[in-house]
Tab-separated table of N, CA and C in Angstrom:
chain	number	residue	atom	x	y	z
D	1	MET	N	4.554	9.657	-171.102
D	1	MET	CA	5.661	9.115	-170.172
D	1	MET	C	6.862	9.406	-170.863
D	2	ASN	N	7.993	10.017	-170.168
D	2	ASN	CA	9.218	10.334	-170.877
D	2	ASN	C	10.105	9.032	-170.623
D	3	PRO	N	11.124	8.933	-171.370
D	3	PRO	CA	11.973	7.721	-171.443
D	3	PRO	C	12.646	7.319	-170.099
D	4	LYS	N	12.922	8.274	-169.011
D	4	LYS	CA	13.370	8.085	-167.750
D	4	LYS	C	12.085	7.361	-167.033
D	5	GLU	N	10.992	7.782	-167.156
D	5	GLU	CA	9.777	7.209	-166.367
D	5	GLU	C	9.499	5.814	-166.778
D	6	ASN	N	9.626	5.628	-168.247
D	6	ASN	CA	9.535	4.323	-168.822
D	6	ASN	C	10.657	3.339	-168.243
D	7	PHE	N	11.929	3.877	-168.306
D	7	PHE	CA	12.908	2.709	-167.655
D	7	PHE	C	12.634	2.576	-166.339
D	8	ASP	N	12.242	3.543	-165.417
D	8	ASP	CA	12.070	3.403	-163.961
D	8	ASP	C	10.954	2.282	-163.757
D	9	GLU	N	9.916	2.452	-164.856
D	9	GLU	CA	8.701	1.561	-164.511
D	9	GLU	C	9.116	0.019	-164.964
D	10	ILE	N	10.055	-0.049	-166.078
D	10	ILE	CA	10.544	-1.396	-166.575
D	10	ILE	C	11.306	-2.010	-165.404
D	11	GLN	N	12.287	-1.169	-164.810
D	11	GLN	CA	12.945	-1.706	-163.732
D	11	GLN	C	12.306	-2.056	-162.635
D	12	ALA	N	11.344	-1.526	-162.190
D	12	ALA	CA	10.569	-2.004	-161.010
D	12	ALA	C	9.778	-3.066	-161.307
D	13	ASN	N	9.289	-3.254	-162.672
D	13	ASN	CA	8.604	-4.641	-162.955
D	13	ASN	C	9.596	-5.718	-163.086
D	14	LEU	N	10.882	-5.609	-163.496
D	14	LEU	CA	11.854	-6.662	-163.440
D	14	LEU	C	12.427	-7.071	-161.970
D	15	GLU	N	12.270	-5.954	-161.147
D	15	GLU	CA	12.775	-6.310	-159.797
D	15	GLU	C	11.718	-7.197	-159.080
D	16	GLY	N	10.569	-6.804	-159.434
D	16	GLY	CA	9.238	-7.608	-158.927
D	16	GLY	C	9.197	-9.008	-159.458
D	17	ALA	N	9.544	-9.136	-160.654
D	17	ALA	CA	9.627	-10.491	-161.268
D	17	ALA	C	10.740	-11.246	-160.704
D	18	GLU	N	11.868	-10.551	-160.476
D	18	GLU	CA	12.981	-11.301	-159.873
D	18	GLU	C	12.627	-11.704	-158.409
D	19	HIS	N	11.933	-10.983	-157.882
D	19	HIS	CA	11.527	-11.360	-156.334
D	19	HIS	C	10.557	-12.527	-156.314
D	20	ALA	N	9.625	-12.373	-157.291
D	20	ALA	CA	8.645	-13.549	-157.220
D	20	ALA	C	9.330	-14.762	-157.892
D	21	LEU	N	10.222	-14.603	-158.505
D	21	LEU	CA	11.000	-15.956	-159.022
D	21	LEU	C	11.743	-16.598	-157.767
D	22	LYS	N	12.392	-15.794	-157.044
D	22	LYS	CA	13.148	-16.142	-155.912
D	22	LYS	C	12.231	-16.865	-154.845
D	23	ALA	N	11.007	-16.232	-154.846
D	23	ALA	CA	9.847	-16.764	-153.858
D	23	ALA	C	9.579	-18.116	-154.369
D	24	ALA	N	9.359	-18.294	-155.551
D	24	ALA	CA	8.788	-19.581	-156.103
D	24	ALA	C	9.798	-20.679	-156.015
D	25	GLU	N	11.132	-20.229	-156.117
D	25	GLU	CA	12.096	-21.162	-155.994
D	25	GLU	C	12.183	-21.849	-154.642
D	26	LYS	N	12.049	-20.818	-153.613
D	26	LYS	CA	12.087	-21.234	-152.071
D	26	LYS	C	10.779	-22.371	-151.957
D	27	LEU	N	9.646	-21.862	-152.377
D	27	LEU	CA	8.469	-22.678	-152.272
D	27	LEU	C	8.529	-23.851	-152.908
D	28	LEU	N	9.098	-23.942	-154.068
D	28	LEU	CA	9.395	-25.346	-154.835
D	28	LEU	C	10.151	-26.146	-153.857
D	29	PHE	N	11.262	-25.820	-153.284
D	29	PHE	CA	12.206	-26.625	-152.813
D	29	PHE	C	11.516	-27.107	-151.268
D	30	ASP	N	10.484	-26.307	-150.930
D	30	ASP	CA	9.784	-26.785	-149.616
D	30	ASP	C	8.601	-27.522	-149.919
D	31	ASP	N	8.418	-28.100	-151.261
D	31	ASP	CA	7.373	-28.886	-151.661
D	31	ASP	C	6.093	-28.106	-151.676
D	32	TYR	N	5.996	-26.777	-151.877
D	32	TYR	CA	4.704	-25.996	-151.891
D	32	TYR	C	4.460	-25.834	-153.530
D	33	PHE	N	4.206	-26.799	-154.224
D	33	PHE	CA	4.178	-26.657	-155.638
D	33	PHE	C	3.166	-25.745	-156.358
D	34	ASP	N	1.973	-25.789	-155.824
D	34	ASP	CA	0.952	-25.030	-156.119
D	34	ASP	C	1.196	-23.358	-155.852
D	35	PHE	N	1.687	-23.140	-154.710
D	35	PHE	CA	2.117	-21.754	-154.535
D	35	PHE	C	3.374	-21.364	-155.423
D	36	ALA	N	4.351	-22.314	-155.641
D	36	ALA	CA	5.469	-22.140	-156.563
D	36	ALA	C	5.032	-21.706	-157.869
D	37	ALA	N	4.039	-22.402	-158.379
D	37	ALA	CA	3.663	-22.126	-159.805
D	37	ALA	C	2.930	-20.735	-159.748
D	38	SER	N	2.240	-20.455	-158.676
D	38	SER	CA	1.495	-19.177	-158.686
D	38	SER	C	2.599	-17.970	-158.593
D	39	ARG	N	3.633	-18.199	-157.971
D	39	ARG	CA	4.694	-17.090	-157.901
D	39	ARG	C	5.434	-17.203	-159.253
D	40	ALA	N	5.670	-18.081	-159.907
D	40	ALA	CA	6.301	-18.258	-161.159
D	40	ALA	C	5.415	-17.598	-162.178
D	41	TYR	N	4.097	-17.801	-162.175
D	41	TYR	CA	3.186	-17.150	-163.237
D	41	TYR	C	3.215	-15.743	-162.983
D	42	TYR	N	3.096	-15.353	-161.709
D	42	TYR	CA	3.246	-13.666	-161.388
D	42	TYR	C	4.546	-13.205	-162.007
D	43	ALA	N	5.612	-13.809	-161.899
D	43	ALA	CA	6.776	-13.409	-162.545
D	43	ALA	C	6.944	-13.207	-163.979
D	44	ALA	N	6.020	-14.065	-164.546
D	44	ALA	CA	6.080	-14.142	-165.971
D	44	ALA	C	5.206	-12.838	-166.472
D	45	PHE	N	4.066	-12.596	-165.731
D	45	PHE	CA	3.080	-11.518	-166.180
D	45	PHE	C	3.188	-10.393	-165.189
């Protein structure tokens, strides 16, 4: 894998994590705590 491909993969992973965190926040505010925890976990890994 060349540096550009590495960067693109890292960028995609970070965007996915950000999306998962936004979903977790919305779920948390709607009192869906178990689903919020699941989304937050996904964002971390």
